[in-house]
XYZ file of C-alpha atoms in Angstrom:
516
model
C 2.407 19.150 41.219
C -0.815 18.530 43.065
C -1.715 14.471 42.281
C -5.123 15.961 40.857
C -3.377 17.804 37.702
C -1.301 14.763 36.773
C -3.968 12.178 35.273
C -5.014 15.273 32.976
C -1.102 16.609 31.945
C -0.821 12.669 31.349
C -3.695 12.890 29.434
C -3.366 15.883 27.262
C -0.131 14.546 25.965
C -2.047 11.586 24.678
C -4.544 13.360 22.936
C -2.223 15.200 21.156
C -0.337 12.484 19.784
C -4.104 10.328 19.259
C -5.139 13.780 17.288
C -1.546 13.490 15.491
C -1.937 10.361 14.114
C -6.146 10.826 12.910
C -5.014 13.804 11.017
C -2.828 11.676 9.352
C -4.373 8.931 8.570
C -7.022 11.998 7.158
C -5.621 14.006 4.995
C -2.511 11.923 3.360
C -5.140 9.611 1.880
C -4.182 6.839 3.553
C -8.125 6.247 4.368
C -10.211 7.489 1.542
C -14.227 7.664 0.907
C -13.670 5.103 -2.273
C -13.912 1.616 -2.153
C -13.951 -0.569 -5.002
C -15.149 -4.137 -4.960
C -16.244 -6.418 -7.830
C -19.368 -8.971 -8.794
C -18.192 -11.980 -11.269
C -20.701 -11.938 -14.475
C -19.439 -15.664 -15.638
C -16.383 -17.340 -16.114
C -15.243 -20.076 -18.221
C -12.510 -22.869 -17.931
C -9.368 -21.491 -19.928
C -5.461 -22.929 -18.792
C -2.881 -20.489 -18.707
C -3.570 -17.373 -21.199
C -0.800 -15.870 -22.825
C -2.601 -13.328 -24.595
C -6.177 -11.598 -24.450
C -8.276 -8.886 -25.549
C -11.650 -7.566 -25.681
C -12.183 -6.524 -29.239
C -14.648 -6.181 -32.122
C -13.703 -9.697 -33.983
C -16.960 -10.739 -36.424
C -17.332 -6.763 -37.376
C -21.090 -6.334 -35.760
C -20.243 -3.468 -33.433
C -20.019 -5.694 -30.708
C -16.970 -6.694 -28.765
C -16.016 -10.025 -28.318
C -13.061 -11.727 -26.173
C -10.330 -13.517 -27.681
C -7.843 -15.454 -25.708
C -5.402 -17.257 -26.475
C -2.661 -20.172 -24.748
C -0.113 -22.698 -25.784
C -2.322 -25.291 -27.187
C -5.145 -23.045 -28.394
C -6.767 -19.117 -30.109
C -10.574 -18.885 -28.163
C -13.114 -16.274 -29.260
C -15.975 -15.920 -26.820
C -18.979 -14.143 -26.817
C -20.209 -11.328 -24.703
C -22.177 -13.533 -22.750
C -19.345 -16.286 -22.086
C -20.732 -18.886 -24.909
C -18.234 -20.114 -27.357
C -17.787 -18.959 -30.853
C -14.609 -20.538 -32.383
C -11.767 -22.225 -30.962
C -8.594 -23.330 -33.156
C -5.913 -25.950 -31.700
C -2.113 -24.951 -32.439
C 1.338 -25.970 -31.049
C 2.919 -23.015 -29.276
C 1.061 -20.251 -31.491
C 2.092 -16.313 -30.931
C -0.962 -14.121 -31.571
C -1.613 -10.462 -32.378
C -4.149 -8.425 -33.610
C -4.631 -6.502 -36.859
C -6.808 -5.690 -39.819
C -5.031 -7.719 -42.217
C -7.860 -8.002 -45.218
C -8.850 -4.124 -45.119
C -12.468 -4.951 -44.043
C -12.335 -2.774 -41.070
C -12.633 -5.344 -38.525
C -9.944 -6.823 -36.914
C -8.640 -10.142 -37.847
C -6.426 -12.713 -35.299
C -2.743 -13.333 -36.742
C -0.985 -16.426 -36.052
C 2.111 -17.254 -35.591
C 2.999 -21.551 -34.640
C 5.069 -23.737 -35.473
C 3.856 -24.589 -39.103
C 3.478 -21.300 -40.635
C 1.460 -18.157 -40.303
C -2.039 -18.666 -40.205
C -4.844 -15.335 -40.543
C -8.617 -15.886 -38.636
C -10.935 -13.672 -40.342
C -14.752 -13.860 -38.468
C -13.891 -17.256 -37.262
C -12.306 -18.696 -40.760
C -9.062 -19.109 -40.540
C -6.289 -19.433 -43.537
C -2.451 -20.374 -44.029
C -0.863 -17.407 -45.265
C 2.896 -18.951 -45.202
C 4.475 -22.013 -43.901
C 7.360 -23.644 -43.473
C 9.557 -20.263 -42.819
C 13.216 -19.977 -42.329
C 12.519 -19.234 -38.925
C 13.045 -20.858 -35.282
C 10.626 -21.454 -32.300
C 7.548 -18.542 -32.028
C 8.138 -15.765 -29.601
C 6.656 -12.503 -31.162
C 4.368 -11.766 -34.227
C 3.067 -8.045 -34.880
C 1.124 -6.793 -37.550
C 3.228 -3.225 -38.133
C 1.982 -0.620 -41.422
C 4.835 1.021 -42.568
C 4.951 3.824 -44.817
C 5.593 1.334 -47.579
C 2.727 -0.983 -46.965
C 1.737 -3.053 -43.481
C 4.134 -6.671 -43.081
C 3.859 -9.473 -40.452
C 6.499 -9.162 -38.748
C 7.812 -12.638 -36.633
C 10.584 -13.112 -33.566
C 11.450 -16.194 -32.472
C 13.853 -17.485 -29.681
C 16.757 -17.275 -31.318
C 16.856 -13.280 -31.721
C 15.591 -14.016 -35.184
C 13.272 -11.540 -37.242
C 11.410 -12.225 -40.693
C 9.059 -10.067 -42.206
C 5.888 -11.037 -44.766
C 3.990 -9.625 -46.811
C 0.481 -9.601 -46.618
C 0.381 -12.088 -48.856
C 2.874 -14.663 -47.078
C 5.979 -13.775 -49.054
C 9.051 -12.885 -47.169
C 10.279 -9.515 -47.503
C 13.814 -9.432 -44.942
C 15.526 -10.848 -41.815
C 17.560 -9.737 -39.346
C 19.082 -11.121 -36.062
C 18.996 -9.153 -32.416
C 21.916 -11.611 -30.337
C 20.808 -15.234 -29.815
C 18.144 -14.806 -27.017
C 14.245 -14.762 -27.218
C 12.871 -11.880 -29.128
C 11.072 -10.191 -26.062
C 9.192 -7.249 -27.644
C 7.704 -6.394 -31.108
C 5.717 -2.935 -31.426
C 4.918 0.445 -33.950
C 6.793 3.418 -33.242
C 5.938 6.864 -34.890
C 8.140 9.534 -35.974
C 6.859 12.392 -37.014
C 3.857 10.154 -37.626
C 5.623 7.960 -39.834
C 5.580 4.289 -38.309
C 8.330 1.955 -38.044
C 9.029 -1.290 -35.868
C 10.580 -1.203 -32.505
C 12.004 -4.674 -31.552
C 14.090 -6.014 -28.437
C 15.593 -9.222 -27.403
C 16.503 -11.016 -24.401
C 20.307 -10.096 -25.789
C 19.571 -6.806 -24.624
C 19.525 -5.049 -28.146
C 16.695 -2.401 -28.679
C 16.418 -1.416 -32.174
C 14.024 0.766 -34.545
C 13.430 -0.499 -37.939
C 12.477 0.955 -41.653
C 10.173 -0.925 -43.834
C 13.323 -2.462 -45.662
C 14.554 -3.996 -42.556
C 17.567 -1.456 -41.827
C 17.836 -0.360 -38.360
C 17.745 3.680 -37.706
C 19.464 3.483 -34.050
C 20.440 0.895 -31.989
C 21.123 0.665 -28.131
C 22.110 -2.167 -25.584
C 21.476 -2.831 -22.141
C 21.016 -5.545 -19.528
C 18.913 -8.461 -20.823
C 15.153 -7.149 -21.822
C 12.276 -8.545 -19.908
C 9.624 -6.152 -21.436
C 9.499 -3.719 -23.937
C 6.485 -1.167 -24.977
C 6.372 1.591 -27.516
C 4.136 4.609 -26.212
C 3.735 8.072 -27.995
C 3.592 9.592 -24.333
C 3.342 13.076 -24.669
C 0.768 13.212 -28.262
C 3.405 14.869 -30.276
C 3.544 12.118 -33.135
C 7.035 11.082 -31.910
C 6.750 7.521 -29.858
C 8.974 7.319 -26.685
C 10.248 3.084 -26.292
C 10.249 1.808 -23.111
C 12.082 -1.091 -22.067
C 13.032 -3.160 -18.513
C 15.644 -5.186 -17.582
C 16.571 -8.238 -15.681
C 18.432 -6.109 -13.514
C 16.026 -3.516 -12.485
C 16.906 -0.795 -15.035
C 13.513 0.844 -16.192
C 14.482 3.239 -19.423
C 12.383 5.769 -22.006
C 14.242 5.782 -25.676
C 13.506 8.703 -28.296
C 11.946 6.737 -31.255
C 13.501 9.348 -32.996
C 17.341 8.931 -32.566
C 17.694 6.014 -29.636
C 18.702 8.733 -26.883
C 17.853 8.083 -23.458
C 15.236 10.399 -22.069
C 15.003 8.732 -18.792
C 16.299 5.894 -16.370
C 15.717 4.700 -13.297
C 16.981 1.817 -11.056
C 14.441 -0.137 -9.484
C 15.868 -2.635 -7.810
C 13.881 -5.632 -8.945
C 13.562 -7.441 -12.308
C 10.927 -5.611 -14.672
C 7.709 -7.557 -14.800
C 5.581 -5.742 -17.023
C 5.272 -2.105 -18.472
C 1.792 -0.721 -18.770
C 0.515 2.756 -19.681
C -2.655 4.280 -17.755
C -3.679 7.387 -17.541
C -3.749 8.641 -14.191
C -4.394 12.077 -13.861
C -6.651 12.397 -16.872
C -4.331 15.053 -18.285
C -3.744 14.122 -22.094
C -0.680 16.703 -22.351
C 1.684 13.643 -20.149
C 1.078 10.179 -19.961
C 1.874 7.730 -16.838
C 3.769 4.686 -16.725
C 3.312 2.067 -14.544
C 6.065 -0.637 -13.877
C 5.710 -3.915 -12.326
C 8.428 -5.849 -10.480
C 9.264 -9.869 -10.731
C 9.243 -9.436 -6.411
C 5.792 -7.234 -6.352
C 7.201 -3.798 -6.373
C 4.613 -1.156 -8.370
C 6.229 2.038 -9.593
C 3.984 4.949 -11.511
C 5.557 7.412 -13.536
C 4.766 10.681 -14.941
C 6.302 11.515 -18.532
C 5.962 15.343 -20.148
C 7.895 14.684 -23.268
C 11.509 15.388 -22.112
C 11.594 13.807 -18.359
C 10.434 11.421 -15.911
C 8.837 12.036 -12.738
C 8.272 9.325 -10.464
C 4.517 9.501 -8.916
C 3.863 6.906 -6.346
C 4.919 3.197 -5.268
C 2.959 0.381 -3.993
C 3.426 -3.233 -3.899
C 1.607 -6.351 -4.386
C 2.619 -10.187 -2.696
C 4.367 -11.451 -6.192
C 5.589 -10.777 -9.282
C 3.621 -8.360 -11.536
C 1.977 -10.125 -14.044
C -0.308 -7.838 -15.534
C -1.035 -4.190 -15.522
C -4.292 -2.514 -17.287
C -6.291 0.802 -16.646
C -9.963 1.614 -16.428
C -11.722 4.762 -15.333
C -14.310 2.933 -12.486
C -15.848 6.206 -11.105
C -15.896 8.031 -14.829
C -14.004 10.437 -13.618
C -11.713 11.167 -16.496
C -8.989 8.998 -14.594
C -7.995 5.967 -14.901
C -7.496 3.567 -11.901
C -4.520 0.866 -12.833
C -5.967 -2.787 -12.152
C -2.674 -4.933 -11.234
C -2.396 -8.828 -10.651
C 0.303 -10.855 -9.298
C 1.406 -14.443 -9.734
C -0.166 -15.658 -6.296
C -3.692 -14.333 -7.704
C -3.981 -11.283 -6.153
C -5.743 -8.105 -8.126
C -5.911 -5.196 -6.902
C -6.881 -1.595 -7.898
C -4.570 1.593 -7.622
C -6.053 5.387 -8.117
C -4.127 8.076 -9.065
C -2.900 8.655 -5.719
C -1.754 5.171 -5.657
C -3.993 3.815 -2.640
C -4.760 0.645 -3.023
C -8.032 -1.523 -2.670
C -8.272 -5.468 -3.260
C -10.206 -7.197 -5.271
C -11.127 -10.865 -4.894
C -8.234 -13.055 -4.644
C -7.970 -15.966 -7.496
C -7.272 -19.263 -6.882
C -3.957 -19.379 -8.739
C -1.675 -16.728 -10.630
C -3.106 -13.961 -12.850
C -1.928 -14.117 -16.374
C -3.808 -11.959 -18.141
C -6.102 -8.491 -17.520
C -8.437 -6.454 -20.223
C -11.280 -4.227 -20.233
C -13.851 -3.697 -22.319
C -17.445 -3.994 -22.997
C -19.187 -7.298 -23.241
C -23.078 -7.743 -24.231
C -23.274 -4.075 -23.686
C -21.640 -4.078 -20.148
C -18.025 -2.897 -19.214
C -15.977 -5.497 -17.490
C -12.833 -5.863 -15.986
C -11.853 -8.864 -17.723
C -9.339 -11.505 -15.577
C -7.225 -14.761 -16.558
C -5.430 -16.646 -14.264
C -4.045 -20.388 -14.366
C -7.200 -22.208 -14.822
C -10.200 -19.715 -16.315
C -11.253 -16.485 -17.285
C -13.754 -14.390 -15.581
C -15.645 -11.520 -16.762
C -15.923 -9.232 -13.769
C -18.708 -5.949 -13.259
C -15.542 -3.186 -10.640
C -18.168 -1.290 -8.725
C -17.054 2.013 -6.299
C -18.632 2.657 -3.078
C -18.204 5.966 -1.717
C -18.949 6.732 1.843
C -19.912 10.596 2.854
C -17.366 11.909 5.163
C -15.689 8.201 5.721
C -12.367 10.269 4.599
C -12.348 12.283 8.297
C -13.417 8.891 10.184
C -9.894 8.735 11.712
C -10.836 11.725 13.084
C -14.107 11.222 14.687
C -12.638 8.056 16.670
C -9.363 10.301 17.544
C -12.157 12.751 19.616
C -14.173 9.731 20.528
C -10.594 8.207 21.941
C -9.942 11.638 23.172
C -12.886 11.745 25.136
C -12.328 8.291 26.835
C -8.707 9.156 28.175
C -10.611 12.412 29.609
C -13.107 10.642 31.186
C -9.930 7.949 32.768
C -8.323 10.988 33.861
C -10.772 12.535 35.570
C -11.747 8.696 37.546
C -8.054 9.119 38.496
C -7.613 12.128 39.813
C -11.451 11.782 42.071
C -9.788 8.551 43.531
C -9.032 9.398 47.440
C -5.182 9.198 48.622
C -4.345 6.413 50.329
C -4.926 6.834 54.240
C -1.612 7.229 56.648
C -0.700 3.935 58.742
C -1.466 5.032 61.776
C -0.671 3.056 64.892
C -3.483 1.111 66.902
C -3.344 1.269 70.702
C -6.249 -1.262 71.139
C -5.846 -4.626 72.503
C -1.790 -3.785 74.062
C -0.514 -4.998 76.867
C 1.501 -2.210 79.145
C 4.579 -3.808 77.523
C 3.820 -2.782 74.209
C 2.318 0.467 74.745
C 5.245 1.354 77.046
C 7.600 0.473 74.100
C 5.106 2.366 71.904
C 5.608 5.348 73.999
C 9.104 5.433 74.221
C 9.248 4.788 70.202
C 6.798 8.164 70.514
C 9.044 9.888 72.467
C 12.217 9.400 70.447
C 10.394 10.234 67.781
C 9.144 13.821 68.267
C 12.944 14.292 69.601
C 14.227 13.170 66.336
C 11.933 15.901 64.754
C 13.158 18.453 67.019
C 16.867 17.907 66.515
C 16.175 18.133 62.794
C 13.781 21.653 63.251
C 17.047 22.778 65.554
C 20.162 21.835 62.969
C 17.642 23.626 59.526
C 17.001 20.313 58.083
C 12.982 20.244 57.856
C 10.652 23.341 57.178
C 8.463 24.883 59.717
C 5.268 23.810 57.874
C 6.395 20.194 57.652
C 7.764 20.221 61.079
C 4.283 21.497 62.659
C 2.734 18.619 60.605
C 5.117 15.706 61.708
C 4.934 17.467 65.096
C 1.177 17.001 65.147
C 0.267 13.469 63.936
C 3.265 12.296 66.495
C 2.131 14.411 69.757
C -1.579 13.060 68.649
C -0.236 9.447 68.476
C 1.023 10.146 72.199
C -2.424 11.375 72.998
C -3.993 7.818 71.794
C -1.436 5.752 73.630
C -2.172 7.616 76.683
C -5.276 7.204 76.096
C -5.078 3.600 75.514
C -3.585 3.359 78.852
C -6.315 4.499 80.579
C -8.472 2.781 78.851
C -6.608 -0.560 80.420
C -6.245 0.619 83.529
C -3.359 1.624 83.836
C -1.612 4.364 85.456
C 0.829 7.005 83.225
C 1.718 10.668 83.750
C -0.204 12.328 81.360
C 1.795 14.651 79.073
C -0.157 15.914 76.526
C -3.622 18.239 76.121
C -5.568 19.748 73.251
C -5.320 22.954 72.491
C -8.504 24.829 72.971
C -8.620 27.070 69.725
C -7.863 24.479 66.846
C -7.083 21.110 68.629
C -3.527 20.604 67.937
C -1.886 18.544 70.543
C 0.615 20.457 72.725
C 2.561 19.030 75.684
C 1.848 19.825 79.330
C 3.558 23.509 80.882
C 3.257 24.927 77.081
C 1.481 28.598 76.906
C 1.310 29.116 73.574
C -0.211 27.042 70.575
C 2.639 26.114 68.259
C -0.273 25.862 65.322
C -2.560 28.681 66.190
C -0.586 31.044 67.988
C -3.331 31.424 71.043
C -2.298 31.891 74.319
C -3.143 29.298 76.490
C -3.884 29.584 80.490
C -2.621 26.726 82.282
């Protein structure tokens, strides 16, 4: 292959596989014209929240922000300023419209009692229960009338009245109670509860269990009516990795999965804006990020991702209004970061210490993607910046790339060969160009032995024949040139040059017939 053609065989190869790899990066989404980033509206102090949401709380059409941590239940204004804060020892929160005003009221369950904050004003409902240390407290409305339902540590449930007054108990194992939450059948609602034990259970109003089912020890459990058929699927994760989806209905597994990691958290966001399924998204204690797509009878598994630490909080938003939601995740080193539907994902800022908490909502008339980590909370404004044609950018620098190993090929193949060694006559002494001649001599003998026994082509014998009878020409000529006296032996042919010994009659290049 001529040395020209090789720089550009080289370089076609390398364009293919730079075109390969742009086309890629392309069209599998792995580069994409959305970009989210985020601008903090204000932030204020807050250690450690355990709970949070953005919520209507003083019944003015206006969200507000409560928050709440181990020492304390905050409700903040839109705008960041303060509106009530109450002190308790290792309260439990949840939400619920306990009075029947319409607004939500702030349910509290500490070490005392049960205490109920109605527009800032708060009230002791019950106190000093038959119960152990706080872990859960849910406000769940049966089809006999709503209760206050508590968990504690111990695997312990009690249930109140609105009114304070106990109404049944029942015990899970002797672990933490890990998840309290309404479940629907048929549109009816009823409690589902798990603890640490492993037990997941659905109860009546009356405290009697309709199914129960065990597993490895419960990290997180969720109740979702996935599929909008007034039956609630119950999801639950394990220390061990096991992800599963329970029938409220009669406790049978629907779907379960192995995920290698402890369960962090279990969110639901809707991905793919279709109403008719619902997707899951499961967080891992070592980062892993798992989305899920549920129809109502099985599980298909849509995308993974990861982030540096254990998944502390999962929440959905639609950013670009879209009619999907993107799933904002933080970790427990204090990265966020938002995942589309696709499940490519963009980082936000990075926080100075681990998330622990993540809502949206609207605040003073603005939606905000709302953010708690070890030391504050910060309201912040997720904006998308999408770039025309930035999607096909891995293309346009594959042809720009393309177009530079053309360019190197074509500098490499317009590069001259390197020139023969040729011997230099000049300067010798009649020593050395007699040993130069006789190293001439054997020489073009060599090459006619190996013409003679077959072993070198005509066209490469003529050439070696050539450049050897023309080096004999020089070092005759370089004898003369000294002065000294030597037979001459070789002339020029007349026709095309070649060098032919003395006595021959015939060019061996040309073929003319030369008269001596």
């Amino acid at each position: 292959m001529s040395r020209k053609i090789i720089p550009f065989v080289v370089a076609l190869v390398l364009i293919c596989l730079v075109m390969v790899v742009a086309g890629v990066f392309s069209f599998s989404g792995a580069v994409t014209a959305d970009k989210f980033g985020s601008d903090t509206a204000w932030s204020q102090p807050y250690n450690t929240a355990e709970s949070m949401k953005v919520i209507d709380l003083t019944g003015d059409g206006q969200d507000e922000l409560f928050i709440q941590n181990t020492q304390n239940v905050t409700v903040y204004n839109g705008d960041g300023s303060l509106l009530w804060s109450f002190a308790y020892s290792q309260p439990k929160t949840s939400l619920g419209d306990v009075n029947g005003d319409g607004t939500e009221d702030i349910i509290v369950f500490h070490s005392n009692g049960v205490d109920v904050i109605t527009n800032g004003q708060s009230s002791t409902i019950a106190f000093a229960l038959n119960i152990g240390t706080p872990a859960r407290v849910a406000l769940i409305r049966f089809a006999s009338g709503p209760q206050i339902v508590l968990g504690d540590t111990s695997s312990n449930l009690l249930a109140l009245g609105l009114d304070g007054q106990p109404l049944w108990t029942a015990n899970m194992g002797s672990e933490e109670i890990r998840g309290l939450d309404d479940a629907k059948i048929d549109g009816q609602t009823y409690l589902a509860a798990a603890s640490h034990s492993g037990i997941v259970r659905l109860y009546d109003g009356t405290g009697n269990f309709l199914w129960n089912n065990g597993q490895g020890q419960i990290r997180r459990m969720r109740a979702f009516d996935l599929n909008g058929d007034g039956n609630s699927e119950v999801l639950t994760g394990s220390e061990y990795g096991d992800f599963f989806i329970y029938s409220a209905r009669d406790g049978s597994t629907l779907f379960n999965k192995t995920l290698g990691q402890a369960v962090s958290e279990v969110r639901e966001v809707e991905l793919n804006g279709d109403p008719s399924s619902r997707e899951i998204i499961v967080g891992g204690k070592d980062g892993g990020i798992w989305a899920f797509s549920f129809d109502g009878t099985t599980a298909a598994q849509l995308w993974t991702g990861s982030l540096s630490d254990k998944v502390t909080e999962i929440s959905g938003l639609d950013i670009n209004e879209d009619g999907k939601q993107e799933a904002v995740i933080g970790d427990e080193q204090g990265n966020v970061a938002v995942f589309t539907d696709t499940g490519t994902r963009n980082n936000l800022p990075k926080h100075s210490s681990g998330i622990t908490r993540i809502d949206i909502g609207k605040l003073g008339g603005e939606r905000y993607v709302v953010i708690a980590d070890g030391s504050e909370v910060q309201t912040n404004k997720v904006n998308l910046s999408s770039i025309p044609g930035f999607k096909y950018t891995p293309l346009v620098v594959g042809l720009i790339v393309s177009a530079v190993i053309l360019i190197i090929a074509a500098i490499l193949a317009s590069i001259p060969p390197k020139p023969e060694m040729k011997v230099s006559f000049q300067d010798k002494s009649r020593e050395s160009l007699d040993a130069e001649r006789r190293m001439l001599k054997e020489s073009i003998a060599d090459v006619e032995r190996l013409r003679k026994a077959g072993e070198v082509s005509g066209d490469a014998y003529l050439a070696r024949l050539k450049r050897l009878r023309g080096d004999l020409a020089e070092n005759e000529a370089a004898f003369k040139a000294a002065g000294y006296q030597v037979k001459v032996e070789t002339f020029n042919c007349p026709n095309c040059g070649g060098t032919l010994e003395l006595g021959m009659d015939k060019c061996e290049y040309c073929g003319q017939v030369i008269l001596s």
